[in-house]
C-alpha cells in the first residue's frame, strides 16, 4: 500500500481551487506503488491522479519529472500529463508535501505478461527514448554505478541476514562493474523503472507508461537491460528467451541497437539487476514490520544477477547476431 500521507477533504477542496479541475466528487487512496502517496480523484470534469511526493523524491527533481511527462506527451507518447495550476506552475503543496495533479490513464498492468506484451513494451521503450530527444532539463542517475557502492554500504553489515556470504559476492560484483562499465554508448532520457506495474494495457494493446519518478539521463541500452530483467524472467527464476526475443525485436523495430550496445548487454544487465537488488535489500532491512507498503524480495534480483554473470554471448538474450 502506498499512502504515506493522509489528506483532509477541506484541504483537498482548497488545493483544487488552484486548478481548472472542476469540483471534487470523491477521492480515494491507491493501494499500489512504493515511493509516493497517490489518490484517485473524481471531479465534475475528468478523473485525475493526485500525487504527494514523499521523502525519497528530491523536490528539486520534480520539474524534471513533470516537465518530462509534458515533453513526451507533446511528442505523442501515451503517458500522464501534469495539469497546470491557474498560475501556470505544475507543482503545489498539500498536507505539507509537494503535490501535483496528473491526468488519469486508462488501462491496467499485467500480472502475467506474455511475449506479445514484451514486444509492445520494447517498442514503447524505444519510442520513449526517441521522444525524449530534445528535452532540455537534465538529471543524473543517482542510482547508477557511482551510487551503488554508497547504497551497499548502508546494508552491508546486515546483508548476511538475507543470505549468508553476500558480503564478498556483492563487493566483488561492485569491483567488476566499476571496471567493466561501458562508456561512450548512446545516452538520453531513460525511464529507469519500466516494470510491469508501470505499463498499462487495454486488452493486449499498450495504453501508456506511468511513474517517471526515476527517469534520468543515462545509457539507453541500460534501460533495455532494466526491462529484460523486469519482464523476461519467470516466477521460477528462469530467463524466458521467447520474451527476450520479442522485447528486443520490439525495441529494434523503432531504434536498432548498435553492435557496442549489444555487446554491453550482459554487463548492463548485471548492473541493473544489482541496482534493484540493492534498493530492495535496503528497503527489506529498514522498512518497519507493519508499514503500509509491500516489501519486494531482494533475492529475486540476486538470482537474476547470477544468471547474467554466466552469459557467454548476448545471443543468449534472444538476439540473432
Ligand atoms: N496517471 C495515472 N493513471 C491511472 N492510474 C495511475 C496513474 N498514476 C498512478 N496510477 C495508479 O497509482 C499506482 C501507483 O503509481 P506509481 O506512480 O507507480 O507510484 P509510486 O511512484 O509510488 O510507485 C499505479 O499502480 C496506478 O494504479
Ligand atoms: N520497481 C522497483 C520498485 C519501485 O516501485 P514502483 O512502484 O515505483 O515501480 C522494484 O521492483 O524493485
Tab-separated table of C-alpha atoms and ligand atoms in Angstrom:
chain	number	residue	atom	x	y	z
A	1	UNK	CA	0.000	0.000	0.000
A	2	UNK	CA	1.390	3.394	-0.737
A	3	UNK	CA	-0.497	6.109	1.022
A	4	UNK	CA	2.021	7.571	3.438
A	5	UNK	CA	0.310	10.920	3.909
A	6	UNK	CA	-3.373	11.452	4.613
A	7	UNK	CA	-5.297	14.361	3.227
A	8	UNK	CA	-8.258	16.232	4.700
A	9	UNK	CA	-11.206	16.783	2.368
A	10	UNK	CA	-11.300	20.527	3.047
A	11	UNK	CA	-7.597	20.889	2.283
A	12	UNK	CA	-8.057	18.973	-0.965
A	13	UNK	CA	-11.010	21.167	-1.992
A	14	UNK	CA	-8.904	24.238	-1.293
A	15	UNK	CA	-5.988	22.736	-3.253
A	16	UNK	CA	-8.286	22.137	-6.254
A	17	UNK	CA	-9.357	25.789	-6.399
A	18	UNK	CA	-5.843	26.475	-7.740
A	19	UNK	CA	-6.681	24.350	-10.821
A	20	UNK	CA	-9.306	24.325	-13.538
A	21	UNK	CA	-10.191	20.786	-12.435
A	22	UNK	CA	-13.907	21.030	-11.656
A	23	UNK	CA	-15.367	20.346	-8.229
A	24	UNK	CA	-14.493	17.343	-6.118
A	25	UNK	CA	-16.983	14.444	-6.177
A	26	UNK	CA	-14.899	11.744	-4.461
A	27	UNK	CA	-11.346	10.679	-3.742
A	28	UNK	CA	-9.603	7.567	-2.501
A	29	UNK	CA	-6.074	6.409	-1.756
A	30	UNK	CA	-4.467	3.992	-4.228
A	31	UNK	CA	-3.041	0.855	-2.665
A	32	UNK	CA	-0.334	0.198	-5.276
A	33	UNK	CA	3.044	1.867	-5.561
A	34	UNK	CA	6.072	2.204	-3.382
A	35	UNK	CA	7.523	5.684	-3.484
A	36	UNK	CA	4.754	8.273	-3.227
A	37	UNK	CA	1.167	8.684	-1.985
A	38	UNK	CA	-1.378	8.505	-4.807
A	39	UNK	CA	-5.090	9.284	-4.826
A	40	UNK	CA	-7.725	8.839	-7.494
A	41	UNK	CA	-9.974	11.898	-7.764
A	42	UNK	CA	-13.369	12.060	-9.395
A	43	UNK	CA	-14.415	15.594	-10.190
A	44	UNK	CA	-17.149	17.254	-12.243
A	45	UNK	CA	-14.520	17.152	-15.066
A	46	UNK	CA	-12.056	14.358	-15.930
A	47	UNK	CA	-10.744	11.862	-13.355
A	48	UNK	CA	-7.286	12.757	-12.044
A	49	UNK	CA	-4.415	11.299	-10.092
A	50	UNK	CA	-3.139	13.335	-7.168
A	51	UNK	CA	0.429	12.534	-6.141
A	52	UNK	CA	2.019	13.680	-2.899
A	53	UNK	CA	5.791	13.339	-3.230
A	54	UNK	CA	7.325	11.574	-0.279
A	55	UNK	CA	10.737	11.765	1.319
A	56	UNK	CA	12.756	9.774	-1.224
A	57	UNK	CA	11.861	12.170	-4.026
A	58	UNK	CA	14.043	15.285	-4.144
A	59	UNK	CA	11.849	18.357	-4.591
A	60	UNK	CA	14.469	19.850	-6.904
A	61	UNK	CA	13.937	16.855	-9.278
A	62	UNK	CA	10.192	17.450	-9.678
A	63	UNK	CA	10.472	19.987	-12.543
A	64	UNK	CA	12.448	17.323	-14.453
A	65	UNK	CA	9.834	14.578	-13.893
A	66	UNK	CA	6.782	16.750	-14.574
A	67	UNK	CA	8.422	18.573	-17.496
A	68	UNK	CA	9.440	15.223	-18.993
A	69	UNK	CA	5.845	13.945	-18.950
A	70	UNK	CA	4.782	17.142	-20.738
A	71	UNK	CA	7.603	16.776	-23.274
A	72	UNK	CA	6.898	13.090	-24.020
A	73	UNK	CA	3.178	13.616	-24.180
A	74	UNK	CA	3.620	16.503	-26.642
A	75	UNK	CA	5.654	14.098	-28.823
A	76	UNK	CA	2.867	11.572	-28.926
A	77	UNK	CA	3.914	9.144	-26.186
A	78	UNK	CA	0.975	7.948	-24.126
A	79	UNK	CA	1.795	8.974	-20.549
A	80	UNK	CA	0.180	11.089	-17.836
A	81	UNK	CA	0.076	14.819	-18.450
A	82	UNK	CA	0.523	17.157	-15.445
A	83	UNK	CA	-2.305	19.636	-15.044
A	84	UNK	CA	-1.127	23.256	-14.806
A	85	UNK	CA	-2.307	25.398	-11.917
A	86	UNK	CA	-4.020	28.686	-12.636
A	87	UNK	CA	-0.636	30.444	-12.323
A	88	UNK	CA	0.885	28.053	-14.902
A	89	UNK	CA	3.078	26.128	-12.444
A	90	UNK	CA	2.835	22.333	-12.220
A	91	UNK	CA	3.565	21.874	-8.549
A	92	UNK	CA	1.577	22.765	-5.446
A	93	UNK	CA	1.595	21.730	-1.802
A	94	UNK	CA	-0.855	19.629	0.189
A	95	UNK	CA	-0.626	18.121	3.681
A	96	UNK	CA	2.879	19.505	3.931
A	97	UNK	CA	4.059	17.647	0.821
A	98	UNK	CA	4.862	18.809	-2.718
A	99	UNK	CA	1.827	17.737	-4.767
A	100	UNK	CA	0.767	17.533	-8.415
A	101	UNK	CA	-2.317	16.566	-10.375
A	102	UNK	CA	-1.764	14.377	-13.416
A	103	UNK	CA	-4.169	13.003	-15.997
A	104	UNK	CA	-5.695	9.581	-15.339
A	105	UNK	CA	-4.521	6.919	-17.774
A	106	UNK	CA	-6.953	4.164	-18.758
A	107	UNK	CA	-5.795	0.574	-18.553
A	108	UNK	CA	-4.312	-1.842	-16.081
A	109	UNK	CA	-0.982	-3.501	-15.567
A	110	UNK	CA	-0.494	-7.122	-16.484
A	111	UNK	CA	0.109	-9.679	-13.769
A	112	UNK	CA	1.098	-12.343	-16.340
A	113	UNK	CA	2.659	-10.646	-19.359
A	114	UNK	CA	3.251	-12.763	-22.460
A	115	UNK	CA	5.800	-12.448	-25.249
A	116	UNK	CA	3.416	-10.310	-27.347
A	117	UNK	CA	3.218	-7.803	-24.475
A	118	UNK	CA	7.000	-7.786	-24.120
A	119	UNK	CA	7.242	-6.832	-27.780
A	120	UNK	CA	4.910	-3.871	-27.168
A	121	UNK	CA	6.930	-2.795	-24.132
A	122	UNK	CA	10.171	-2.946	-26.131
A	123	UNK	CA	8.592	-0.798	-28.837
A	124	UNK	CA	7.206	1.737	-26.317
A	125	UNK	CA	10.574	1.952	-24.549
A	126	UNK	CA	12.319	2.770	-27.837
A	127	UNK	CA	9.593	5.304	-28.670
A	128	UNK	CA	10.207	6.926	-25.305
A	129	UNK	CA	13.953	7.056	-25.969
A	130	UNK	CA	13.351	8.715	-29.333
A	131	UNK	CA	10.702	11.111	-27.950
A	132	UNK	CA	12.995	12.111	-25.070
A	133	UNK	CA	15.451	13.619	-27.521
A	134	UNK	CA	15.427	17.417	-27.195
A	135	UNK	CA	14.160	17.514	-23.598
A	136	UNK	CA	16.224	20.384	-22.236
A	137	UNK	CA	16.368	19.513	-18.497
A	138	UNK	CA	18.986	17.066	-17.246
A	139	UNK	CA	19.040	14.718	-14.273
A	140	UNK	CA	21.967	12.459	-13.435
A	141	UNK	CA	21.103	8.884	-12.468
A	142	UNK	CA	21.575	8.801	-8.699
A	143	UNK	CA	21.107	5.032	-8.818
A	144	UNK	CA	23.800	4.227	-11.338
A	145	UNK	CA	27.227	2.749	-10.800
A	146	UNK	CA	28.506	5.654	-8.673
A	147	UNK	CA	25.520	5.430	-6.317
A	148	UNK	CA	25.544	1.643	-5.812
A	149	UNK	CA	28.548	1.468	-3.516
A	150	UNK	CA	27.044	4.019	-1.117
A	151	UNK	CA	23.755	2.171	-1.136
A	152	UNK	CA	25.517	-1.138	-0.480
A	153	UNK	CA	27.471	0.329	2.440
A	154	UNK	CA	24.177	1.169	4.155
A	155	UNK	CA	23.108	-2.516	4.066
A	156	UNK	CA	26.384	-4.417	4.082
A	157	UNK	CA	26.624	-5.054	7.820
A	158	UNK	CA	23.218	-6.797	7.849
A	159	UNK	CA	23.267	-8.363	4.373
A	160	UNK	CA	24.068	-11.787	5.822
A	161	UNK	CA	20.555	-11.808	7.325
A	162	UNK	CA	19.213	-12.137	3.790
A	163	UNK	CA	21.729	-14.689	2.536
A	164	UNK	CA	24.993	-15.843	4.155
A	165	UNK	CA	28.073	-14.960	2.139
A	166	UNK	CA	26.519	-11.991	0.403
A	167	UNK	CA	29.150	-9.547	1.576
A	168	UNK	CA	32.020	-10.841	-0.536
A	169	UNK	CA	29.830	-11.638	-3.559
A	170	UNK	CA	28.466	-8.095	-3.756
A	171	UNK	CA	31.825	-6.444	-3.078
A	172	UNK	CA	33.332	-8.469	-5.959
A	173	UNK	CA	30.410	-7.571	-8.193
A	174	UNK	CA	30.825	-3.853	-7.472
A	175	UNK	CA	34.534	-4.108	-8.301
A	176	UNK	CA	33.780	-5.970	-11.528
A	177	UNK	CA	31.126	-3.488	-12.621
A	178	UNK	CA	33.293	-0.459	-11.785
A	179	UNK	CA	35.989	-1.854	-14.081
A	180	UNK	CA	33.719	-3.149	-16.867
A	181	UNK	CA	31.012	-0.449	-17.056
A	182	UNK	CA	30.808	0.765	-20.676
A	183	UNK	CA	31.303	4.355	-21.724
A	184	UNK	CA	30.522	6.086	-24.993
A	185	UNK	CA	27.254	4.260	-25.702
A	186	UNK	CA	24.232	6.304	-26.882
A	187	UNK	CA	22.698	8.166	-23.952
A	188	UNK	CA	19.488	10.099	-23.410
A	189	UNK	CA	16.453	10.229	-21.174
A	190	UNK	CA	15.631	6.821	-19.713
A	191	UNK	CA	12.592	5.685	-17.704
A	192	UNK	CA	14.763	3.584	-15.362
A	193	UNK	CA	11.860	1.712	-13.725
A	194	UNK	CA	9.727	0.336	-16.581
A	195	UNK	CA	8.415	-2.660	-14.641
A	196	UNK	CA	5.085	-4.354	-15.424
A	197	UNK	CA	3.292	-2.198	-12.823
A	198	UNK	CA	4.311	0.905	-14.733
A	199	UNK	CA	2.911	-0.141	-18.115
A	200	UNK	CA	-0.836	-0.078	-18.727
A	201	UNK	CA	-2.677	-2.228	-21.241
A	202	UNK	CA	-6.236	-2.170	-22.554
A	203	UNK	CA	-6.701	-5.759	-23.678
A	204	UNK	CA	-3.482	-6.642	-25.500
A	205	UNK	CA	-2.849	-3.061	-26.530
A	206	UNK	CA	-0.368	-0.979	-24.601
A	207	UNK	CA	-2.243	2.125	-23.428
A	208	UNK	CA	0.571	4.040	-21.740
A	209	UNK	CA	3.565	4.330	-19.435
A	210	UNK	CA	3.448	5.781	-15.912
A	211	UNK	CA	5.743	6.547	-12.973
A	212	UNK	CA	8.559	8.659	-14.369
A	213	UNK	CA	9.989	9.323	-10.906
A	214	UNK	CA	13.271	7.506	-11.516
A	215	UNK	CA	13.701	8.975	-15.019
A	216	UNK	CA	17.139	10.454	-15.686
A	217	UNK	CA	19.862	10.781	-18.295
A	218	UNK	CA	21.814	7.581	-18.782
A	219	UNK	CA	22.731	4.928	-21.348
A	220	UNK	CA	19.698	3.956	-23.436
A	221	UNK	CA	20.760	0.303	-23.505
A	222	UNK	CA	20.822	0.301	-19.694
A	223	UNK	CA	17.051	0.967	-19.828
A	224	UNK	CA	16.709	-2.034	-22.182
A	225	UNK	CA	18.537	-4.168	-19.633
A	226	UNK	CA	16.159	-2.987	-16.876
A	227	UNK	CA	13.227	-4.167	-18.986
A	228	UNK	CA	14.856	-7.524	-19.766
A	229	UNK	CA	15.226	-8.035	-16.023
A	230	UNK	CA	11.736	-6.870	-15.152
A	231	UNK	CA	9.752	-8.594	-17.932
A	232	UNK	CA	11.625	-11.604	-19.258
A	233	UNK	CA	12.141	-13.850	-16.242
A	234	UNK	CA	9.591	-16.347	-14.978
A	235	UNK	CA	8.492	-16.743	-11.358
A	236	UNK	CA	10.787	-19.781	-11.009
A	237	UNK	CA	13.772	-17.564	-11.891
A	238	UNK	CA	14.278	-18.889	-15.452
A	239	UNK	CA	15.033	-16.443	-18.261
A	240	UNK	CA	12.357	-16.682	-20.968
A	241	UNK	CA	14.195	-16.292	-24.257
A	242	UNK	CA	10.928	-16.014	-26.214
A	243	UNK	CA	10.010	-12.946	-24.203
A	244	UNK	CA	13.556	-11.579	-24.536
A	245	UNK	CA	13.471	-12.058	-28.322
A	246	UNK	CA	10.099	-10.298	-28.519
A	247	UNK	CA	11.187	-7.403	-26.293
A	248	UNK	CA	14.419	-6.812	-28.223
A	249	UNK	CA	12.669	-7.131	-31.590
A	250	UNK	CA	10.008	-4.628	-30.479
A	251	UNK	CA	12.701	-2.218	-29.328
A	252	UNK	CA	14.743	-2.591	-32.507
A	253	UNK	CA	11.719	-2.067	-34.725
A	254	UNK	CA	11.928	1.581	-33.602
A	255	UNK	CA	15.563	2.073	-32.560
A	256	UNK	CA	18.119	-0.538	-33.667
A	257	UNK	CA	20.795	-1.248	-31.066
A	258	UNK	CA	24.412	-0.684	-32.155
A	259	UNK	CA	26.939	-3.539	-32.027
A	260	UNK	CA	28.544	-1.866	-28.999
A	261	UNK	CA	25.200	-1.677	-27.182
A	262	UNK	CA	24.517	-5.346	-27.892
A	263	UNK	CA	27.983	-6.364	-26.707
A	264	UNK	CA	27.413	-4.407	-23.476
A	265	UNK	CA	24.048	-6.018	-22.634
A	266	UNK	CA	25.396	-8.677	-20.228
A	267	UNK	CA	27.321	-6.093	-18.171
A	268	UNK	CA	24.425	-3.613	-18.238
A	269	UNK	CA	22.031	-6.369	-17.161
A	270	UNK	CA	24.294	-7.302	-14.257
A	271	UNK	CA	24.295	-3.638	-13.286
A	272	UNK	CA	20.542	-3.201	-13.459
A	273	UNK	CA	19.969	-6.447	-11.556
A	274	UNK	CA	22.351	-5.201	-8.860
A	275	UNK	CA	20.609	-1.808	-8.751
A	276	UNK	CA	17.214	-3.330	-7.946
A	277	UNK	CA	18.772	-5.869	-5.600
A	278	UNK	CA	20.372	-3.026	-3.621
A	279	UNK	CA	17.265	-0.836	-3.289
A	280	UNK	CA	15.158	-3.863	-2.379
A	281	UNK	CA	17.769	-5.042	0.136
A	282	UNK	CA	17.865	-1.614	1.773
A	283	UNK	CA	14.057	-1.496	1.980
A	284	UNK	CA	13.939	-5.090	3.230
A	285	UNK	CA	16.282	-4.292	6.095
A	286	UNK	CA	14.882	-0.887	7.026
A	287	UNK	CA	11.105	-0.954	6.432
A	288	UNK	CA	9.421	-1.497	9.814
A	289	UNK	CA	7.123	-4.520	10.178
A	290	UNK	CA	3.523	-3.413	9.699
A	291	UNK	CA	4.421	-0.474	7.415
A	292	UNK	CA	1.736	0.192	4.826
A	293	UNK	CA	3.870	-0.863	1.879
A	294	UNK	CA	4.602	-4.242	0.302
A	295	UNK	CA	8.301	-5.086	0.539
A	296	UNK	CA	9.834	-6.601	-2.608
A	297	UNK	CA	12.127	-9.616	-2.489
A	298	UNK	CA	15.797	-8.680	-2.985
A	299	UNK	CA	16.815	-12.294	-3.686
A	300	UNK	CA	14.759	-12.299	-6.903
A	301	UNK	CA	17.276	-9.802	-8.258
A	302	UNK	CA	20.283	-11.631	-6.845
A	303	UNK	CA	19.208	-14.697	-8.858
A	304	UNK	CA	18.889	-12.562	-11.994
A	305	UNK	CA	22.330	-11.096	-11.378
A	306	UNK	CA	23.798	-14.616	-11.137
A	307	UNK	CA	22.094	-15.551	-14.408
A	308	UNK	CA	23.700	-12.608	-16.231
A	309	UNK	CA	27.088	-13.466	-14.768
A	310	UNK	CA	27.165	-16.764	-16.623
A	311	UNK	CA	26.037	-15.354	-20.002
A	312	UNK	CA	28.640	-16.084	-22.692
A	313	UNK	CA	27.161	-14.141	-25.599
A	314	UNK	CA	24.342	-11.558	-25.911
A	315	UNK	CA	22.677	-14.026	-28.307
A	316	UNK	CA	21.523	-15.816	-25.147
A	317	UNK	CA	19.112	-12.917	-24.547
A	318	UNK	CA	17.320	-13.769	-27.786
A	319	UNK	CA	19.154	-11.618	-30.316
A	320	UNK	CA	20.026	-13.033	-33.711
A	321	UNK	CA	23.623	-11.865	-34.178
B	1	LIG	N1	-1.738	8.578	-14.410
B	1	LIG	C1	-2.265	7.507	-13.835
B	1	LIG	N2	-3.424	6.979	-14.308
B	1	LIG	C2	-4.004	5.929	-13.707
B	1	LIG	N3	-3.516	5.343	-12.596
B	1	LIG	C3	-2.366	5.825	-12.080
B	1	LIG	C4	-1.678	6.905	-12.672
B	1	LIG	N4	-0.590	7.166	-11.925
B	1	LIG	C5	-0.575	6.280	-10.930
B	1	LIG	N5	-1.643	5.465	-11.016
B	1	LIG	C6	-2.005	4.388	-10.076
B	1	LIG	O1	-1.226	4.543	-8.901
B	1	LIG	C7	-0.391	3.398	-8.689
B	1	LIG	C8	0.934	3.846	-8.123
B	1	LIG	O2	1.543	4.761	-9.000
B	1	LIG	P1	3.118	4.864	-9.162
B	1	LIG	O3	3.433	6.105	-9.938
B	1	LIG	O4	3.665	3.566	-9.673
B	1	LIG	O5	3.532	5.070	-7.642
B	1	LIG	P2	4.952	5.031	-6.966
B	1	LIG	O6	5.802	6.061	-7.670
B	1	LIG	O7	4.644	5.371	-5.558
B	1	LIG	O8	5.498	3.644	-7.110
B	1	LIG	C9	-0.292	2.751	-10.044
B	1	LIG	O9	-0.051	1.364	-9.954
B	1	LIG	C10	-1.677	3.013	-10.624
B	1	LIG	O10	-2.618	2.105	-10.097
B	2	LIG	N1	10.263	-1.351	-9.480
B	2	LIG	C1	11.023	-1.368	-8.271
B	2	LIG	C2	10.367	-0.666	-7.136
B	2	LIG	C3	9.803	0.709	-7.453
B	2	LIG	O1	8.405	0.587	-7.411
B	2	LIG	P1	7.379	1.416	-8.328
B	2	LIG	O2	6.052	1.102	-7.757
B	2	LIG	O3	7.817	2.856	-8.166
B	2	LIG	O4	7.553	0.915	-9.731
B	2	LIG	C4	11.281	-2.823	-7.830
B	2	LIG	O5	10.568	-3.723	-8.296
B	2	LIG	O6	12.188	-3.043	-7.020
